[in-house]
Coordinates of C-alpha atoms and ligand atoms in Angstrom, one line a residue:
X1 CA -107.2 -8.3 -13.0
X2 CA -111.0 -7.3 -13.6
X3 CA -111.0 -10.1 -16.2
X4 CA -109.7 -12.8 -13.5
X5 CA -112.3 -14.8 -11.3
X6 CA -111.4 -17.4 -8.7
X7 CA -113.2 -20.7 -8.8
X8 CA -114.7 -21.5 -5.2
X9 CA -114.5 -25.0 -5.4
X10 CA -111.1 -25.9 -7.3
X11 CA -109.7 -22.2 -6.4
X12 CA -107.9 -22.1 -10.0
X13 CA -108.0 -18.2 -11.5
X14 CA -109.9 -18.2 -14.2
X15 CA -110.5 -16.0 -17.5
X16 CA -114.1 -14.7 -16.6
X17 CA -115.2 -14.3 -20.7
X18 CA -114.3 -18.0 -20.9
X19 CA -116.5 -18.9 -17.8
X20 CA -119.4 -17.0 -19.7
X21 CA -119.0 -18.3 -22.8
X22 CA -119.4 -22.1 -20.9
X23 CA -122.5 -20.7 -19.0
X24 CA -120.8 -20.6 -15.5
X25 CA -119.1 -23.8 -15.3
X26 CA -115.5 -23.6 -14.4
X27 CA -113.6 -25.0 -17.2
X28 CA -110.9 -26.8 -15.0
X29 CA -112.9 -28.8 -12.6
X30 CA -116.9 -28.4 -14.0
X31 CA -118.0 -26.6 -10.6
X32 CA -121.4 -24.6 -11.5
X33 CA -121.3 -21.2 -10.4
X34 CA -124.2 -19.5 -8.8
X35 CA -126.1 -17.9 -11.8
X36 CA -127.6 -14.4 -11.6
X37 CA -131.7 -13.7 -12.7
X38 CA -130.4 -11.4 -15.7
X39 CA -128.0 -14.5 -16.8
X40 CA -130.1 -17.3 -16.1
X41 CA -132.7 -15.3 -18.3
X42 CA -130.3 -15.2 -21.2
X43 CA -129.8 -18.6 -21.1
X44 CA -132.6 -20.0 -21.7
X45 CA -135.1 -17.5 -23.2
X46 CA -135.4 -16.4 -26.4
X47 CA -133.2 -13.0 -27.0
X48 CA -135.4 -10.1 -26.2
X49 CA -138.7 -12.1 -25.1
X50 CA -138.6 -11.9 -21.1
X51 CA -141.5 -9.9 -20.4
X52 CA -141.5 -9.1 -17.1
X53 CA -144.5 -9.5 -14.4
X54 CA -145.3 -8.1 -10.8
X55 CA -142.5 -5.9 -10.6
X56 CA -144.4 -3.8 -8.8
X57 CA -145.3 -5.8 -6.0
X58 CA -142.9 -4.8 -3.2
X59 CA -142.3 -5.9 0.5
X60 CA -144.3 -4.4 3.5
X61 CA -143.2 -5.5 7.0
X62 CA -145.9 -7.7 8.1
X63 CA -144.5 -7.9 11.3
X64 CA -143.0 -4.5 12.2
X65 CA -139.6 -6.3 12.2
X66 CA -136.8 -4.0 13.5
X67 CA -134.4 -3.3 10.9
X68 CA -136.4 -5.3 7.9
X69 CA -136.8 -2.7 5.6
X70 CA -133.6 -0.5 5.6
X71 CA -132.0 -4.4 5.5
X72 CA -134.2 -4.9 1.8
X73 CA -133.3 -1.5 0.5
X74 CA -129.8 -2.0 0.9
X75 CA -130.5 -5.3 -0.7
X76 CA -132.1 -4.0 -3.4
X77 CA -129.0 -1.4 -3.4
X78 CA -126.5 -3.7 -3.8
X79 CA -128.1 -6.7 -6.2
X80 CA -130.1 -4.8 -8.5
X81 CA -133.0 -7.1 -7.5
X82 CA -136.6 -5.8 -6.1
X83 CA -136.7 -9.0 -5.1
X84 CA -135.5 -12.9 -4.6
X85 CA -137.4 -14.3 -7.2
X86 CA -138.3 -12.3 -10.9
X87 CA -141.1 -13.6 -13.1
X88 CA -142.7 -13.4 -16.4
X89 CA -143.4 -14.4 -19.3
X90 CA -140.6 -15.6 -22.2
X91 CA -140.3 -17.8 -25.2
X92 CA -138.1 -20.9 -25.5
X93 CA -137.4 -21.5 -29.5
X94 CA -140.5 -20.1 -29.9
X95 CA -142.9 -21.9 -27.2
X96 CA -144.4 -20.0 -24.7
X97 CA -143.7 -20.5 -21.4
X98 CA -144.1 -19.0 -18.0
X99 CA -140.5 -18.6 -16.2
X100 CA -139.7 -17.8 -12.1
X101 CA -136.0 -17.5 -11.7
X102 CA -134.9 -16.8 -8.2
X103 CA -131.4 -15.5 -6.6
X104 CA -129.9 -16.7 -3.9
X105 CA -127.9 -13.2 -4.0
X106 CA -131.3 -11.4 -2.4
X107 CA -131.3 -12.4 1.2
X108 CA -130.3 -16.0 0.3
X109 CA -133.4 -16.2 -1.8
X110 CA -135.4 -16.9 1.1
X111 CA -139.4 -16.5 1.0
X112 CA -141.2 -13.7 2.0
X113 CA -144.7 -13.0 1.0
X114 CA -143.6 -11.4 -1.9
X115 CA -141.8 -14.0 -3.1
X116 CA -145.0 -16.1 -2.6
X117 CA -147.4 -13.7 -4.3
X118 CA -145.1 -13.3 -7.3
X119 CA -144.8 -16.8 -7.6
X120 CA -148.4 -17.5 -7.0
X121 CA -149.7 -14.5 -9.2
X122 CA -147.7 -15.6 -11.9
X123 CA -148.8 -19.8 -11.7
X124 CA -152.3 -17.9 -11.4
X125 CA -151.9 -16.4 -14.9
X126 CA -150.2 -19.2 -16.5
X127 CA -153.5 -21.1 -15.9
X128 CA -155.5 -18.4 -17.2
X129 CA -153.2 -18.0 -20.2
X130 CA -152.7 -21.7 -20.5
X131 CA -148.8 -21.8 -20.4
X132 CA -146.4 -24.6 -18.5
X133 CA -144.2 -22.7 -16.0
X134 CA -140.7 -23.4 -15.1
X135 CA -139.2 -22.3 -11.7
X136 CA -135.6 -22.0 -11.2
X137 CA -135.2 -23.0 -7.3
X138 CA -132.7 -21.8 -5.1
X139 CA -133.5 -20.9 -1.7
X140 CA -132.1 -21.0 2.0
X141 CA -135.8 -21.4 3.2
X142 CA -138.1 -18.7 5.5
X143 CA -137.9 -15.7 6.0
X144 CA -137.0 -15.6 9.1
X145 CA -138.2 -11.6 9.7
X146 CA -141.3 -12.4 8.3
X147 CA -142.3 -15.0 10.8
X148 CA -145.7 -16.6 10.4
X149 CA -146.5 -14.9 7.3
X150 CA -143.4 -16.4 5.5
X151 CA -144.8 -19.7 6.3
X152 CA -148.1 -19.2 4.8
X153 CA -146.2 -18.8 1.4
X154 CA -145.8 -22.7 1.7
X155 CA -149.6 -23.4 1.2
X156 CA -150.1 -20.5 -1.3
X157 CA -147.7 -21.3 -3.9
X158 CA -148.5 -24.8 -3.7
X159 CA -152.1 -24.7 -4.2
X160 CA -151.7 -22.7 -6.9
X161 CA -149.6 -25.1 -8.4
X162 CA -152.6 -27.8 -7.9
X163 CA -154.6 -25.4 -9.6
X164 CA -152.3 -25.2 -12.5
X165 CA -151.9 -29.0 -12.7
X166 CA -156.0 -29.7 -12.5
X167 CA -156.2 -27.4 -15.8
X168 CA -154.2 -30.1 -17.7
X169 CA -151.3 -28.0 -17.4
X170 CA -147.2 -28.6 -17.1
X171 CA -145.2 -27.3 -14.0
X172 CA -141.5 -28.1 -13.9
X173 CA -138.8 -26.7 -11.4
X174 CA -135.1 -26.7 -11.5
X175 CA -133.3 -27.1 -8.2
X176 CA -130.3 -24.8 -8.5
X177 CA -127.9 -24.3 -5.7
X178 CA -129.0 -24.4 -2.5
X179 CA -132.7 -25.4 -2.6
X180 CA -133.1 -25.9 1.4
X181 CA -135.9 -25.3 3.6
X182 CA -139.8 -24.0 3.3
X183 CA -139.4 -24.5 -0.2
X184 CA -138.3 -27.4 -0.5
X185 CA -141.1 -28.4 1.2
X186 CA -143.0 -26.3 -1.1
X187 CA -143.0 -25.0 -4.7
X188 CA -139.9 -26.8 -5.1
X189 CA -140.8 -30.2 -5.2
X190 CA -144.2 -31.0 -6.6
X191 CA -142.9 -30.7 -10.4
X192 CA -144.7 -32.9 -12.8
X193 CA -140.6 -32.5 -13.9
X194 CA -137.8 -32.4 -11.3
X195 CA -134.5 -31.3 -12.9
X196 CA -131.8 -30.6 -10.9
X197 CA -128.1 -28.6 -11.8
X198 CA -125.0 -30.8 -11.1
X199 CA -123.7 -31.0 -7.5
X200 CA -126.6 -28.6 -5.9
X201 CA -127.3 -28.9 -2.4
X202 CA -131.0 -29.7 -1.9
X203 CA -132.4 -31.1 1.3
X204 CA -135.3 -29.8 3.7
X205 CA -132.8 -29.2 6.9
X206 CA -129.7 -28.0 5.8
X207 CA -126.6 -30.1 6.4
X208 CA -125.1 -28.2 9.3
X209 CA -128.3 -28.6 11.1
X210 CA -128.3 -32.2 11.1
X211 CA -124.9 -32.6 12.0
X212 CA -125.4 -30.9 15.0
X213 CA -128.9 -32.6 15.9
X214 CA -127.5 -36.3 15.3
X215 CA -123.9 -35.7 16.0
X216 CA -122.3 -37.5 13.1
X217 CA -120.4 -37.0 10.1
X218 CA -122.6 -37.2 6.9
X219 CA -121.8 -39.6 3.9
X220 CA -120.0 -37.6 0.8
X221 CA -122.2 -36.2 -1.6
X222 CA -125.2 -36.0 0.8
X223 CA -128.0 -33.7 -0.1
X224 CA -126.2 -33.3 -3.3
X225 CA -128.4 -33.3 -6.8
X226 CA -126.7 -37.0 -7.7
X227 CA -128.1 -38.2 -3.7
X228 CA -131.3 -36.9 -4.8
X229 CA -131.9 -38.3 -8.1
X230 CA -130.4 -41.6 -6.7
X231 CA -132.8 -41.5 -3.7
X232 CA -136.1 -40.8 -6.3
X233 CA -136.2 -37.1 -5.9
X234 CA -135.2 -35.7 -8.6
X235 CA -136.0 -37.0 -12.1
X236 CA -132.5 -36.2 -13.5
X237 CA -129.5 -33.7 -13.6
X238 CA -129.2 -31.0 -16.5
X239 CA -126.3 -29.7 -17.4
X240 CA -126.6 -26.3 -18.5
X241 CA -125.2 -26.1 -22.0
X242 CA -128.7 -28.8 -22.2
X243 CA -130.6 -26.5 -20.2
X244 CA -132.6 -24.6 -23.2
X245 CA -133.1 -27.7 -25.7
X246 CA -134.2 -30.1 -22.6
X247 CA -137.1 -27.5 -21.4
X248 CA -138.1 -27.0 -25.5
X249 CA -138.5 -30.8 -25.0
X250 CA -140.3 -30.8 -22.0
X251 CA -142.7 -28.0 -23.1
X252 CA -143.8 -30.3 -26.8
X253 CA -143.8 -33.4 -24.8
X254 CA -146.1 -32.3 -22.4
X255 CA -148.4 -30.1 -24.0
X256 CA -152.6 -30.0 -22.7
X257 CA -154.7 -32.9 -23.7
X258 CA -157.2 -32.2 -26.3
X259 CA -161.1 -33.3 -26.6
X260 CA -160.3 -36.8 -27.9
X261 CA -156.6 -38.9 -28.7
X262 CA -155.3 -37.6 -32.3
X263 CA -151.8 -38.7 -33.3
X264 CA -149.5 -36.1 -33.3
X265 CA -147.6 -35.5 -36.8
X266 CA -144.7 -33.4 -37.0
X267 CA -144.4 -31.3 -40.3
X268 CA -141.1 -31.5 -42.4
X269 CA -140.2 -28.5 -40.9
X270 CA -141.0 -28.9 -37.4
X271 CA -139.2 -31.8 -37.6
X272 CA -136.1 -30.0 -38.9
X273 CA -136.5 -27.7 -36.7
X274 CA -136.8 -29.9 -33.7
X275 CA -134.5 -32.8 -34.7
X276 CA -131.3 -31.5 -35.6
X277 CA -131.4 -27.7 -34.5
X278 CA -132.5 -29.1 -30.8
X279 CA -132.0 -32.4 -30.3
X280 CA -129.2 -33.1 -31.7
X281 CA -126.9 -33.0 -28.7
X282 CA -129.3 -33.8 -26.6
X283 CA -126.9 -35.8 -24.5
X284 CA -130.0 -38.4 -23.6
X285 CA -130.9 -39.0 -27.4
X286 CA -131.0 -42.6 -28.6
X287 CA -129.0 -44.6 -31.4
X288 CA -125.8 -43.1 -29.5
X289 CA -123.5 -46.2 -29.3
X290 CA -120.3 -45.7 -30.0
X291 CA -118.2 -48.1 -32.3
X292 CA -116.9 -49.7 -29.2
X293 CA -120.2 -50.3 -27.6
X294 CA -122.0 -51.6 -30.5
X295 CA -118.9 -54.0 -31.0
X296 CA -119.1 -54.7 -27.2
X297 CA -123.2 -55.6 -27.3
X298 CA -122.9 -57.6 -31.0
X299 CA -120.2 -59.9 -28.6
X300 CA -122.8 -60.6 -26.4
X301 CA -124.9 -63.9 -26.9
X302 CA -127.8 -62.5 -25.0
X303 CA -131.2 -61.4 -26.1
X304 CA -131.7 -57.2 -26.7
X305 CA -132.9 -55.2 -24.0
X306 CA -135.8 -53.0 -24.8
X307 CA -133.3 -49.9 -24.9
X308 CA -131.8 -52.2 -27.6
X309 CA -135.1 -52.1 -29.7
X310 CA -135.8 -48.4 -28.3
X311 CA -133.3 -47.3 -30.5
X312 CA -134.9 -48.5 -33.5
X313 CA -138.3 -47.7 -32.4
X314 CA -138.3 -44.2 -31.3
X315 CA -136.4 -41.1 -32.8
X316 CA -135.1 -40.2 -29.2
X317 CA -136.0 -40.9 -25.7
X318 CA -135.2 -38.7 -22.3
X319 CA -135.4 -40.6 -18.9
X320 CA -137.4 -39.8 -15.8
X321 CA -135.6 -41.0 -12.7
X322 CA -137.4 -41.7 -9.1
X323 CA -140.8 -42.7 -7.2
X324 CA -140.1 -39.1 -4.7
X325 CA -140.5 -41.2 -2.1
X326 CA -137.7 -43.6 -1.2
X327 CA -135.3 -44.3 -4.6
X328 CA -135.0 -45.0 -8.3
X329 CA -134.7 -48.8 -9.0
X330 CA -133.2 -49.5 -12.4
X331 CA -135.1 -52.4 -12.7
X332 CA -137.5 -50.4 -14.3
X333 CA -136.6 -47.4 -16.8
X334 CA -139.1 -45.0 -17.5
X335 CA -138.9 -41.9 -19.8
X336 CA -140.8 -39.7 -22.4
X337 CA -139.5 -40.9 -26.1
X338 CA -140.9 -39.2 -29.4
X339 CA -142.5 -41.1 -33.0
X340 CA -142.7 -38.7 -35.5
X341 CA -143.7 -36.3 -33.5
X342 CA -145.7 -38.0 -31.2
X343 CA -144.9 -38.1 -27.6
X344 CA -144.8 -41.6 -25.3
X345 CA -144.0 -42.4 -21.8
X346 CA -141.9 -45.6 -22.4
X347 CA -141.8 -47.7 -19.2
X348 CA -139.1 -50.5 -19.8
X349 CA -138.2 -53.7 -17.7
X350 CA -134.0 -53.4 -17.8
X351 CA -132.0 -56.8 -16.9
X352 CA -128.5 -54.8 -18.1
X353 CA -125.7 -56.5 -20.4
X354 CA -123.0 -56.5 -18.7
X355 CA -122.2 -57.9 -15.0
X356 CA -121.8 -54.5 -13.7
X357 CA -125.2 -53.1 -15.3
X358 CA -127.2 -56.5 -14.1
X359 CA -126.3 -55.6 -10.6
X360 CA -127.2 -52.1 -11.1
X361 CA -130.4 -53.0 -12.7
X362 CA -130.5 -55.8 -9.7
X363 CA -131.0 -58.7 -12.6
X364 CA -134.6 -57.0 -13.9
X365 CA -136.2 -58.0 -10.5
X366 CA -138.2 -54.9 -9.7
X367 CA -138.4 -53.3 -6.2
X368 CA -141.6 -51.6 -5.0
X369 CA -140.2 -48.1 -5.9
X370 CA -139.4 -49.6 -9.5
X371 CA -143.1 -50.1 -9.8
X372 CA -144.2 -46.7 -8.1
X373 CA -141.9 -45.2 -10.2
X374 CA -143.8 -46.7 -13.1
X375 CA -146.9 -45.9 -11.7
X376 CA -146.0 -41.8 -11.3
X377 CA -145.0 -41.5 -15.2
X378 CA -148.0 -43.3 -16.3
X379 CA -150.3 -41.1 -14.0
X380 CA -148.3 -38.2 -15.5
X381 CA -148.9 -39.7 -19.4
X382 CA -152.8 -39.8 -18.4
X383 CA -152.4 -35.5 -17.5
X384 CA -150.7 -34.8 -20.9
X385 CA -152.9 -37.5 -23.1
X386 CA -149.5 -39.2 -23.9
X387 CA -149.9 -42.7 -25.2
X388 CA -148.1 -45.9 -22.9
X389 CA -145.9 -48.2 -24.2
X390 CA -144.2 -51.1 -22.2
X391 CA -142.1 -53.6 -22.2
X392 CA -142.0 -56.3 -20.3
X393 CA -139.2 -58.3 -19.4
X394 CA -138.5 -59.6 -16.3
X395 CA -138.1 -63.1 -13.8
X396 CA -140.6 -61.3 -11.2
X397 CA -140.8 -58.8 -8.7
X398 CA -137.8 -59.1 -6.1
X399 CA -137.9 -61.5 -3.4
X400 CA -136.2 -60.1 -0.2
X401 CA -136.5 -58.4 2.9
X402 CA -136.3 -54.7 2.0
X403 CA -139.3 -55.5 -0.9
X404 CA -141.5 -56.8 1.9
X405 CA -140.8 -53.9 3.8
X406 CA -141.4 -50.9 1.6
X407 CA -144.9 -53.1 0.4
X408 CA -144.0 -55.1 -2.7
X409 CA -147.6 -56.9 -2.7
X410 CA -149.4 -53.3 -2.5
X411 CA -146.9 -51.7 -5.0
X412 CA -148.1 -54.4 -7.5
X413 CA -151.8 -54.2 -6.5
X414 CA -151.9 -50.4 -7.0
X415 CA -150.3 -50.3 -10.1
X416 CA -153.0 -52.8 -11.6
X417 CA -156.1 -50.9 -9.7
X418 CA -154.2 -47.7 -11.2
X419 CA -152.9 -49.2 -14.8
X420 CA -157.0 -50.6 -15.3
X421 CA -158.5 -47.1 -15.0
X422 CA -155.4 -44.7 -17.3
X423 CA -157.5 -42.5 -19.9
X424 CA -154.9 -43.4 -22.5
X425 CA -154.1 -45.9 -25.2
X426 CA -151.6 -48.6 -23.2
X427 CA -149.7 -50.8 -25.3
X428 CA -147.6 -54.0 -23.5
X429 CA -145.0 -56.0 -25.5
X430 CA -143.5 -59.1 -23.5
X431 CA -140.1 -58.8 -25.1
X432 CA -138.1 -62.0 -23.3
X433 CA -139.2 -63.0 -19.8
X434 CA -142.9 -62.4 -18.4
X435 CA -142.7 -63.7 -14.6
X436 CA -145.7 -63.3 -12.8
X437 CA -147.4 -61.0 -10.8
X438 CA -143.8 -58.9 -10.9
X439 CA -144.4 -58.5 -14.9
X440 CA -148.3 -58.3 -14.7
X441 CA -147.7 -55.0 -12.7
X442 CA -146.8 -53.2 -16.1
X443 CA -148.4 -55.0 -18.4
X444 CA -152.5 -54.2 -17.8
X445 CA -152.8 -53.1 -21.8
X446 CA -155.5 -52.0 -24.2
X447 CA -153.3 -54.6 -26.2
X448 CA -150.7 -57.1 -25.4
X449 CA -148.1 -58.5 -27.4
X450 CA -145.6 -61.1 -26.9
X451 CA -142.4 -61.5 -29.1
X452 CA -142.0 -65.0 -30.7
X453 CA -139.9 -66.6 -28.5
X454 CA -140.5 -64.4 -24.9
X455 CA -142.5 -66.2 -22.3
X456 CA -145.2 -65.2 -19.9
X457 CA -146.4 -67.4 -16.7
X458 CA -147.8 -67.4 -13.7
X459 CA -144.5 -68.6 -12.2
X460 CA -140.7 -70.2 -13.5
X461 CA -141.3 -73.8 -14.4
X462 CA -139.0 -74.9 -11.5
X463 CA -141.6 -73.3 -9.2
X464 CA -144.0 -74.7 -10.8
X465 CA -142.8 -78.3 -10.9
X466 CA -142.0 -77.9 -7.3
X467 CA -145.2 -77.0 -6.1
X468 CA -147.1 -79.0 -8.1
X469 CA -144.8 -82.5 -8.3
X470 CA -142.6 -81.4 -5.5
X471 CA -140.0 -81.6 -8.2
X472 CA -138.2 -78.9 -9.1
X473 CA -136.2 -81.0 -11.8
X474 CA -139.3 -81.5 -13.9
X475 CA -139.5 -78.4 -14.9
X476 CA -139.0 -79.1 -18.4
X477 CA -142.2 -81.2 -18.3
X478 CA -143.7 -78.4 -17.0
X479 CA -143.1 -75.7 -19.4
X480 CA -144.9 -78.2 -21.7
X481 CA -147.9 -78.6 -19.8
X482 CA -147.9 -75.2 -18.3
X483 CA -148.7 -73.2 -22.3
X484 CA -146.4 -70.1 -21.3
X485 CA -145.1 -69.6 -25.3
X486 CA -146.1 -66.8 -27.3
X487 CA -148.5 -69.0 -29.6
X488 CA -150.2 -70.8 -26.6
X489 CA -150.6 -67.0 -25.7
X490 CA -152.3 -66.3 -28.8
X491 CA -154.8 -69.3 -28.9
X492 CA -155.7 -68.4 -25.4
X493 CA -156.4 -65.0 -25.9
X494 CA -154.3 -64.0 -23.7
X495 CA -152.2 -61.8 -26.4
X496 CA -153.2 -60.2 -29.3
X497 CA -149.8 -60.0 -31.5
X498 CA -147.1 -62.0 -32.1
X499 CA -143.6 -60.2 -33.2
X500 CA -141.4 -62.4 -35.6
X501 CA -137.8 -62.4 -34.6
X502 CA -136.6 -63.3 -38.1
X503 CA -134.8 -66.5 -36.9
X504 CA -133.8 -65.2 -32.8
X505 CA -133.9 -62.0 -31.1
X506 CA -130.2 -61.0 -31.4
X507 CA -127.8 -58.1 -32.1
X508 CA -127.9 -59.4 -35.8
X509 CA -131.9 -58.8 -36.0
X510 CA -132.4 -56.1 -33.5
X511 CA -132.7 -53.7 -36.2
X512 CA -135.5 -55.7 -38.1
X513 CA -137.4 -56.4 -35.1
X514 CA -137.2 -52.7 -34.1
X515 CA -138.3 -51.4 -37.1
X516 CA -141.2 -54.0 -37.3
X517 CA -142.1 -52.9 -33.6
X518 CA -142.1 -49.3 -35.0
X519 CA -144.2 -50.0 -37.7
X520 CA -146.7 -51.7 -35.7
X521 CA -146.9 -49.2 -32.6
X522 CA -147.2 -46.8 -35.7
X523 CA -150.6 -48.7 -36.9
X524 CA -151.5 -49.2 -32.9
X525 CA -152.0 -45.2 -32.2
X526 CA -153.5 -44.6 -35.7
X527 CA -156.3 -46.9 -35.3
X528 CA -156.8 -45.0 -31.6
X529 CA -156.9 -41.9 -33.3
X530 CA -160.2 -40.1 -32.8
X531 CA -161.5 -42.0 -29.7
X532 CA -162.3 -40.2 -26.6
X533 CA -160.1 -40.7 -23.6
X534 CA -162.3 -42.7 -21.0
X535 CA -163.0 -45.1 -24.0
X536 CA -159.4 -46.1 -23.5
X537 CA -159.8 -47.2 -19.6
X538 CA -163.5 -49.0 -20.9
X539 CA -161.7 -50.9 -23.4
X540 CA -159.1 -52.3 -21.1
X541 CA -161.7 -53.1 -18.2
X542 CA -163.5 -55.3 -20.7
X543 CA -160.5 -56.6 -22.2
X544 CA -159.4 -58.3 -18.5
X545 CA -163.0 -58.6 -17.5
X546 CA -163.4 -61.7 -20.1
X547 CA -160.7 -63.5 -18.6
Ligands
ZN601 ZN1 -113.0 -25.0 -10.6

């Protein structure tokens, strides 16, 4: 029966070499097992290149606490482990990286101060070296014999961390099951990535705790990875067999910013390397239609989306979900996508195709958190010298209670005070609708282009006509007057490109216009190439100073 393990969650026996072989997952009902340091290691580290640091740092008892240390050494007996979190140095495909795995096996992974100095020592080095770190999370919070001192690891690991980031450099966690508690609060959650496994509990008070405080039942799935990403915590779930290829990612795509912007050009071999050994299954990757969905979106007599041209444009794009601070509105997309080798934090207005995804993407009318989102991967494409693009399509920012509420007016304002000052080529194409303040909030570009048919404005035509004739039925006399098309655009300087649509922007000429769009964002970094980075933000000040 040694070969026999029972799942906890679907309770099925299972064949424990077949569980391996699928990294932990059960393979009847997809529950993630708990993962040990030794395993997790092997999964995403280069065979043999786990270098192993600050072994030899090892628990005192900083408060005399009865019982503490004949409690570790029978931990230590039993796991293996000196302590709850192991860390070094490994290589992922080849990239250096510096990893922190802990296990929830060692006193529920809590966080002594060895915990905290391993951690910290380690983020310490990384800077020194230059290396991103990764830190798998799992954690039940304090430690509760260390008191006082166990709290203090809360500040330390985290202003490492700003240490790390201030050097340019990239800091990514994973929140494995459970991530509760102090670090939560801590290292856990101030990734420049967030990834989180399927299904893991992560939440500052456990949920027990707040049943009892507010005496009522929780919602299903609360605290749950998918709750977090949906609430803006979390940039996305990874499933494990993606685990490996999505960090590789995350490592070239967020490499340190040079001395000045230089296009980044992948060699024939890289890009072998990178395209089909890596990416290929990427599960995120673009062009990935099926039959059925192409068929479906060729039915449809609506204009592309910009995922629509994305496809065409870029050789794969990953999403970044979340403001971390109230949700992730689908209004806006945002994401790192790669051109030949160069990475590009892709913010997208996102109306959807279908009924279901319009209401998802609540009809392209952004909320405020659509716009901090936005506003957080730009910041984040200004750390790693990443180059904007955006594309704007949308009626305006949402009009309702809730956007008043969580600050639509500020959301907007920020993002141009922010957007003005971003040390990095910005590029804006209005690909259908621009309404308004609600599209200006994304579209403060070194350049701006429109697409032949899309229209910008200061507000619908009805509104206009309304306001101005007190006649919302002239608003086709208003359009006229109002010089909202791309080629009014152009005269006024308001633009500086104009994209043909080869006879209409449908599924039929998607593929031209994306490739056109490719070619032209192409020729838009190459003539940035070589300037220095504040040049970027001087550039755009001028550009909406002449207005
Ligand atoms: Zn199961």
């Amino acid at each position: 029966m040694e070969n026999v393990i029972e799942c906890p969650f679907c309770g099925r026996e299972l064949d424990k070499d077949k569980v391996i072989k699928r990294k932990y997952v059960c393979y009847e009902c997809g529950y993630y097992f708990r993962v040990r340091t030794n395993n997790r290691i092997k999964m995403v580290a280069d065979r043999g290149s786990f270098e192993q640091w600050f072994e030899d740092l090892v628990e005192s008892n900083p408060l005399s606490f009865e019982g503490y240390e004949e409690k570790l050494e029978a931990t230590r007996e039993k796991t293996g482990l000196t302590e709850a979190v192991t860390v070094g140095k490994c290589r992922i495909y080849g990239e250096e990286a510096v990893i922190g795995v802990c296990d929830s096996r060692f006193l529920m992974g809590s966080m002594g101060h060895v915990v905290g100095e391993r951690i910290t020592a380690a983020v310490e080095r990384a800077t020194e070296l230059r290396l991103p770190v990764f830190i798998f999370c799992c954690s039940g919070g304090a430690r509760m014999q260390e008191g006082i001192i166990s709290l203090m690891q809360m500040a330390k690991t985290t202003a490492a961390i700003k240490r790390h980031s201030d050097a340019g450099l990239f800091y990514c966690t994973i929140l494995t099951d459970p991530t509760t508690g102090g670090v939560t609060a801590s290292f856990a959650t101030v990734g420049d990535v967030i990834m989180a496994e399927p299904g893991a509990l992560i939440g500052f008070a456990g949920p027990r705790v707040i049943k009892q405080t507010i005496g009522q039942d929780l919602p299903e799935g609360f605290q749950r990875a998918e709750f977090q990403v949906e609430k803006g915590f979390a940039d996305g779930i990874v499933k494990r067999e993606d685990l490996r290829k999505t960090i590789y990612y995350l490592i070239v795509a967020n490499r340190p910013k040079e001395g000045v912007f230089r296009v980044r050009r992948q060699s024939e071999e890289d890009k072998r390397f990178m395209y089909t050994e890596i990416l290929k299954e990427l599960t995120w990757k673009s062009r990935s239609l099926t039959a059925w969905e192409k068929v479906k979106a060729v039915r449809q007599a609506i204009r592309p989306s910009a995922k629509d041209y994305m496809d065409y444009i870029f050789d794969f794009f990953v999403e970044a979900k979340g403001d971390r601070a109230y949700g992730d509105d689908q209004a806006i997309m945002g994401g790192i996508a790669m051109l030949n080798g160069q990475p590009i934090t892709v913010i997208a207005d996102m109306k959807g195709n279908t009924i279901e995804e319009c209401q998802k993407r609540n009809f392209g009318m952004p909320l405020p958190e659509g716009y901090r989102k936005a506003l957080r991967l730009m910041k984040q494409a200004e750390k790693f010298g990443r180059p904007i693009v955006s594309f704007v399509n949308t009626a305006g920012a949402y009009c309702g209670i809730e956007a008043e509420e969580r600050g639509q007016g500020e959301a907007i304002a920020r993002n141009l005070l922010e957007m003005s000052a971003l040390k990095v080529p910005v590029l804006c194409i209005v690909i259908g609708e621009g309404g308004s303040g609600g599209a200006l909030a994304t579209a403060v570009g070194n350049e701006v282009w429109m697409m032949e048919n899309a229209t910008y404005s200061i507000l619908s035509p009805e509104g206009f006509a309304s306001i101005l004739w007190k006649d919302a039925s002239a608003a086709p006399k208003a359009s006229e007057v109002m010089n909202i098309t791309s080629q009014d655009l152009k005269r006024l300087g308001v633009v500086e490109k104009i994209i043909p649509e080869f006879g209409g922007a449908n599924p039929n000429t998607v593929e031209a216009i994306g490739e056109y769009m490719r070619d032209e964002i192409v020729k838009f970094l190459d003539a940035c190439e070589g300037k220095d980075w504040e040049s970027f933000a001087e550039d755009r000040y001028n550009r909406f100073r002449k207005y």
